[in-house]
């Protein structure tokens, strides 16, 4: 797996998502892979539901980091003022839900938890994969969470964001927010996720043990990816 894995909290090349046999590929051939990240969430094979619950409960508008709180507050206020997040722009209104594309086995799978603070709609939950969708005036997006083996005998989370921009406006919007995502939102979000993961996984025996499951930075330099996709 090596270079395609990446270390915790690291941005990965798109191939780290597209090369794996995720079921989400069946639903999103017209979406582009916007971001892929290795999450700082070492664990065991059956710990994926814990990560799903953690991500579903994440509320970045109440982040412990002031810069993240400020950016999300501005975004929600702009959306309210300009109508970007009005019901008419969402899933089932401006765009059909991706559930319409799902085969029977995915339809019969559970959807997993609902989100506490953001208007994502869960699509399906499998043993190692969870997906949710969102739509507004700027884009139709998918948050995909995977649970992949690492080189230490354990597992770790992998986050991918897929988008279908809404015309020229959506494309321009995604380009405009890209520097803020990479310089502020994602790095601090990784720290937020790691903090919550350590707190939650520490209550279960054998979960969240970096020395066993997840090499630290000094021993994991061979996993750094040279490309960012």
Tab-separated table of C-alpha atoms in Angstrom:
chain	number	residue	atom	x	y	z
A	1	UNK	CA	0.000	0.000	0.000
A	2	UNK	CA	2.908	2.234	0.868
A	3	UNK	CA	2.839	5.558	-0.890
A	4	UNK	CA	-0.859	5.521	-1.689
A	5	UNK	CA	-1.714	5.319	2.008
A	6	UNK	CA	-0.158	8.500	3.300
A	7	UNK	CA	0.308	9.414	6.916
A	8	UNK	CA	-2.330	10.662	9.331
A	9	UNK	CA	-3.938	13.974	8.490
A	10	UNK	CA	-2.274	14.088	5.079
A	11	UNK	CA	-3.826	15.042	1.762
A	12	UNK	CA	-3.625	12.158	-0.706
A	13	UNK	CA	-3.680	11.948	-4.502
A	14	UNK	CA	-7.048	11.241	-6.106
A	15	UNK	CA	-5.933	7.743	-7.044
A	16	UNK	CA	-5.962	6.835	-3.354
A	17	UNK	CA	-9.749	7.016	-3.671
A	18	UNK	CA	-10.363	6.031	-7.288
A	19	UNK	CA	-8.146	2.917	-7.151
A	20	UNK	CA	-10.155	1.277	-4.381
A	21	UNK	CA	-13.316	-0.756	-5.109
A	22	UNK	CA	-15.675	1.579	-3.281
A	23	UNK	CA	-19.363	1.221	-4.074
A	24	UNK	CA	-19.676	5.005	-4.344
A	25	UNK	CA	-18.045	4.816	-7.788
A	26	UNK	CA	-21.252	3.241	-9.126
A	27	UNK	CA	-23.240	6.333	-8.131
A	28	UNK	CA	-20.896	9.178	-9.036
A	29	UNK	CA	-19.426	8.755	-12.547
A	30	UNK	CA	-20.295	12.398	-13.296
A	31	UNK	CA	-18.737	13.749	-10.082
A	32	UNK	CA	-15.106	14.762	-9.667
A	33	UNK	CA	-12.902	13.816	-6.739
A	34	UNK	CA	-12.146	17.132	-5.051
A	35	UNK	CA	-10.218	16.031	-1.954
A	36	UNK	CA	-8.828	12.861	-0.378
A	37	UNK	CA	-7.368	12.774	3.128
A	38	UNK	CA	-5.834	10.146	5.387
A	39	UNK	CA	-7.483	10.572	8.779
A	40	UNK	CA	-5.594	10.424	12.109
A	41	UNK	CA	-7.840	7.618	13.351
A	42	UNK	CA	-5.925	4.360	13.925
A	43	UNK	CA	-8.100	1.460	14.980
A	44	UNK	CA	-9.150	-2.133	14.574
A	45	UNK	CA	-11.156	-3.814	11.839
A	46	UNK	CA	-14.495	-3.364	13.570
A	47	UNK	CA	-14.014	0.225	14.780
A	48	UNK	CA	-15.448	1.874	11.662
A	49	UNK	CA	-18.881	2.604	13.215
A	50	UNK	CA	-17.125	4.659	15.886
A	51	UNK	CA	-15.536	6.833	13.201
A	52	UNK	CA	-18.857	7.218	11.389
A	53	UNK	CA	-20.531	8.437	14.577
A	54	UNK	CA	-17.678	10.866	15.207
A	55	UNK	CA	-17.848	12.412	11.736
A	56	UNK	CA	-21.648	12.632	11.827
A	57	UNK	CA	-21.485	14.562	15.103
A	58	UNK	CA	-18.742	16.952	13.972
A	59	UNK	CA	-19.866	20.590	14.077
A	60	UNK	CA	-17.175	22.839	12.626
A	61	UNK	CA	-19.257	25.957	13.269
A	62	UNK	CA	-18.509	25.232	16.944
A	63	UNK	CA	-14.922	24.139	16.372
A	64	UNK	CA	-12.385	24.687	19.114
A	65	UNK	CA	-10.388	26.664	16.518
A	66	UNK	CA	-11.484	30.274	16.094
A	67	UNK	CA	-10.473	30.508	12.426
A	68	UNK	CA	-12.640	27.526	11.494
A	69	UNK	CA	-15.603	28.858	13.464
A	70	UNK	CA	-15.283	32.224	11.740
A	71	UNK	CA	-15.130	30.741	8.230
A	72	UNK	CA	-18.176	28.550	8.754
A	73	UNK	CA	-20.140	31.365	10.380
A	74	UNK	CA	-19.408	33.595	7.374
A	75	UNK	CA	-20.350	30.820	4.947
A	76	UNK	CA	-23.701	30.090	6.608
A	77	UNK	CA	-24.529	33.799	6.849
A	78	UNK	CA	-23.745	34.334	3.167
A	79	UNK	CA	-25.818	31.311	2.272
A	80	UNK	CA	-28.735	32.648	4.252
A	81	UNK	CA	-28.434	36.122	2.753
A	82	UNK	CA	-27.999	35.016	-0.868
A	83	UNK	CA	-30.261	31.996	-0.785
A	84	UNK	CA	-27.497	29.480	-1.531
A	85	UNK	CA	-28.903	26.974	0.968
A	86	UNK	CA	-32.627	27.497	0.399
A	87	UNK	CA	-34.697	24.281	0.249
A	88	UNK	CA	-35.258	24.786	-3.498
A	89	UNK	CA	-31.499	24.363	-4.085
A	90	UNK	CA	-31.165	21.082	-2.202
A	91	UNK	CA	-31.374	17.348	-2.765
A	92	UNK	CA	-34.733	16.337	-4.168
A	93	UNK	CA	-35.351	19.853	-5.487
A	94	UNK	CA	-32.556	21.289	-7.654
A	95	UNK	CA	-30.951	17.838	-8.032
A	96	UNK	CA	-32.326	14.302	-7.641
A	97	UNK	CA	-30.984	12.249	-4.758
A	98	UNK	CA	-28.244	9.743	-5.499
A	99	UNK	CA	-30.441	7.141	-3.830
A	100	UNK	CA	-32.239	7.012	-7.182
A	101	UNK	CA	-29.045	5.538	-8.665
A	102	UNK	CA	-28.495	2.954	-5.947
A	103	UNK	CA	-28.794	-0.767	-6.703
A	104	UNK	CA	-31.093	-2.856	-4.570
A	105	UNK	CA	-28.414	-4.118	-2.172
A	106	UNK	CA	-27.343	-0.567	-1.294
A	107	UNK	CA	-30.965	0.512	-0.921
A	108	UNK	CA	-31.436	-2.319	1.557
A	109	UNK	CA	-28.313	-1.409	3.523
A	110	UNK	CA	-28.669	0.907	6.486
A	111	UNK	CA	-27.971	4.602	6.025
A	112	UNK	CA	-26.022	5.108	9.243
A	113	UNK	CA	-26.462	8.069	11.598
A	114	UNK	CA	-27.908	11.435	10.649
A	115	UNK	CA	-25.690	14.493	10.837
A	116	UNK	CA	-26.059	16.697	13.891
A	117	UNK	CA	-25.095	20.074	12.429
A	118	UNK	CA	-24.815	20.041	8.631
A	119	UNK	CA	-27.445	19.258	5.962
A	120	UNK	CA	-25.850	16.063	4.660
A	121	UNK	CA	-28.192	13.159	3.912
A	122	UNK	CA	-26.740	9.692	4.585
A	123	UNK	CA	-26.900	7.338	1.601
A	124	UNK	CA	-25.622	3.986	2.848
A	125	UNK	CA	-23.437	2.379	5.505
A	126	UNK	CA	-21.373	-0.755	4.879
A	127	UNK	CA	-18.704	-2.494	6.947
A	128	UNK	CA	-15.938	-0.275	5.581
A	129	UNK	CA	-17.711	2.518	3.703
A	130	UNK	CA	-20.166	5.316	4.421
A	131	UNK	CA	-21.498	7.984	2.068
A	132	UNK	CA	-23.706	11.048	2.412
A	133	UNK	CA	-24.829	13.744	-0.019
A	134	UNK	CA	-25.534	17.452	0.083
A	135	UNK	CA	-26.703	19.997	-2.472
A	136	UNK	CA	-27.061	23.762	-2.580
A	137	UNK	CA	-26.826	26.540	-5.146
A	138	UNK	CA	-23.096	25.954	-5.654
A	139	UNK	CA	-22.791	22.190	-6.081
A	140	UNK	CA	-24.023	18.652	-5.480
A	141	UNK	CA	-21.519	16.991	-3.176
A	142	UNK	CA	-20.718	13.656	-1.582
A	143	UNK	CA	-18.801	12.980	1.606
A	144	UNK	CA	-17.283	9.507	1.497
A	145	UNK	CA	-15.684	7.818	4.470
A	146	UNK	CA	-13.692	4.608	4.097
A	147	UNK	CA	-11.891	2.252	6.478
A	148	UNK	CA	-8.637	0.966	4.975
A	149	UNK	CA	-5.898	-1.374	6.237
A	150	UNK	CA	-2.600	0.222	7.213
A	151	UNK	CA	0.895	-1.241	7.167
A	152	UNK	CA	0.902	-1.790	10.944
A	153	UNK	CA	-1.812	-4.424	10.944
A	154	UNK	CA	-4.603	-2.026	11.879
A	155	UNK	CA	-6.975	0.282	10.043
A	156	UNK	CA	-7.440	3.992	9.513
A	157	UNK	CA	-10.072	6.309	8.112
A	158	UNK	CA	-9.947	7.888	4.694
A	159	UNK	CA	-12.061	10.889	3.755
A	160	UNK	CA	-12.991	11.802	0.194
A	161	UNK	CA	-15.083	14.703	-1.067
A	162	UNK	CA	-16.712	14.423	-4.497
A	163	UNK	CA	-18.445	17.336	-6.181
A	164	UNK	CA	-20.545	18.213	-9.196
A	165	UNK	CA	-20.404	22.034	-9.445
A	166	UNK	CA	-23.534	23.901	-10.468
A	167	UNK	CA	-22.409	25.560	-13.687
A	168	UNK	CA	-19.870	28.360	-13.930
A	169	UNK	CA	-20.918	29.812	-10.588
A	170	UNK	CA	-20.330	26.561	-8.762
A	171	UNK	CA	-16.981	26.050	-10.475
A	172	UNK	CA	-15.867	29.583	-9.552
A	173	UNK	CA	-17.079	29.132	-5.980
A	174	UNK	CA	-15.162	25.876	-5.502
A	175	UNK	CA	-12.009	27.505	-6.880
A	176	UNK	CA	-12.415	30.529	-4.603
A	177	UNK	CA	-12.704	28.507	-1.393
A	178	UNK	CA	-9.922	26.044	-2.250
A	179	UNK	CA	-7.110	28.013	-0.506
A	180	UNK	CA	-9.184	28.339	2.669
A	181	UNK	CA	-9.923	24.609	2.674
A	182	UNK	CA	-6.291	23.566	2.282
A	183	UNK	CA	-4.652	26.205	4.488
A	184	UNK	CA	-7.180	26.447	7.311
A	185	UNK	CA	-10.204	24.149	7.297
A	186	UNK	CA	-8.714	20.741	6.560
A	187	UNK	CA	-5.556	20.995	8.714
A	188	UNK	CA	-7.534	22.175	11.727
A	189	UNK	CA	-10.349	19.718	11.055
A	190	UNK	CA	-7.785	16.897	11.138
A	191	UNK	CA	-6.657	18.070	14.562
A	192	UNK	CA	-10.276	18.223	15.705
A	193	UNK	CA	-10.956	14.697	14.466
A	194	UNK	CA	-7.777	13.353	16.047
A	195	UNK	CA	-8.641	14.929	19.395
A	196	UNK	CA	-12.141	13.425	19.371
A	197	UNK	CA	-10.850	10.052	18.183
A	198	UNK	CA	-8.302	9.808	20.966
A	199	UNK	CA	-10.927	10.754	23.536
A	200	UNK	CA	-13.544	8.302	22.268
A	201	UNK	CA	-11.361	5.393	21.249
A	202	UNK	CA	-9.461	5.555	24.527
A	203	UNK	CA	-12.528	4.183	26.295
A	204	UNK	CA	-12.300	0.900	24.369
A	205	UNK	CA	-9.478	-1.622	24.924
A	206	UNK	CA	-7.041	-1.870	22.051
A	207	UNK	CA	-8.446	1.072	20.086
A	208	UNK	CA	-6.456	4.129	19.180
A	209	UNK	CA	-2.994	2.796	20.000
A	210	UNK	CA	-0.619	4.679	17.662
A	211	UNK	CA	2.445	2.561	18.507
A	212	UNK	CA	0.644	-0.606	17.414
A	213	UNK	CA	-1.578	0.515	14.568
A	214	UNK	CA	-0.249	3.763	13.257
A	215	UNK	CA	3.441	4.664	12.832
A	216	UNK	CA	4.387	8.144	13.974
A	217	UNK	CA	5.883	10.754	11.670
A	218	UNK	CA	9.470	9.605	12.158
A	219	UNK	CA	8.701	6.029	11.077
A	220	UNK	CA	6.155	6.852	8.401
A	221	UNK	CA	8.087	9.071	6.053
A	222	UNK	CA	8.105	6.327	3.435
A	223	UNK	CA	4.322	6.710	3.214
A	224	UNK	CA	4.365	10.351	2.203
A	225	UNK	CA	2.737	10.824	-1.165
A	226	UNK	CA	4.644	12.748	-3.798
A	227	UNK	CA	1.502	13.732	-5.721
A	228	UNK	CA	-1.561	15.621	-4.555
A	229	UNK	CA	-3.896	14.880	-7.415
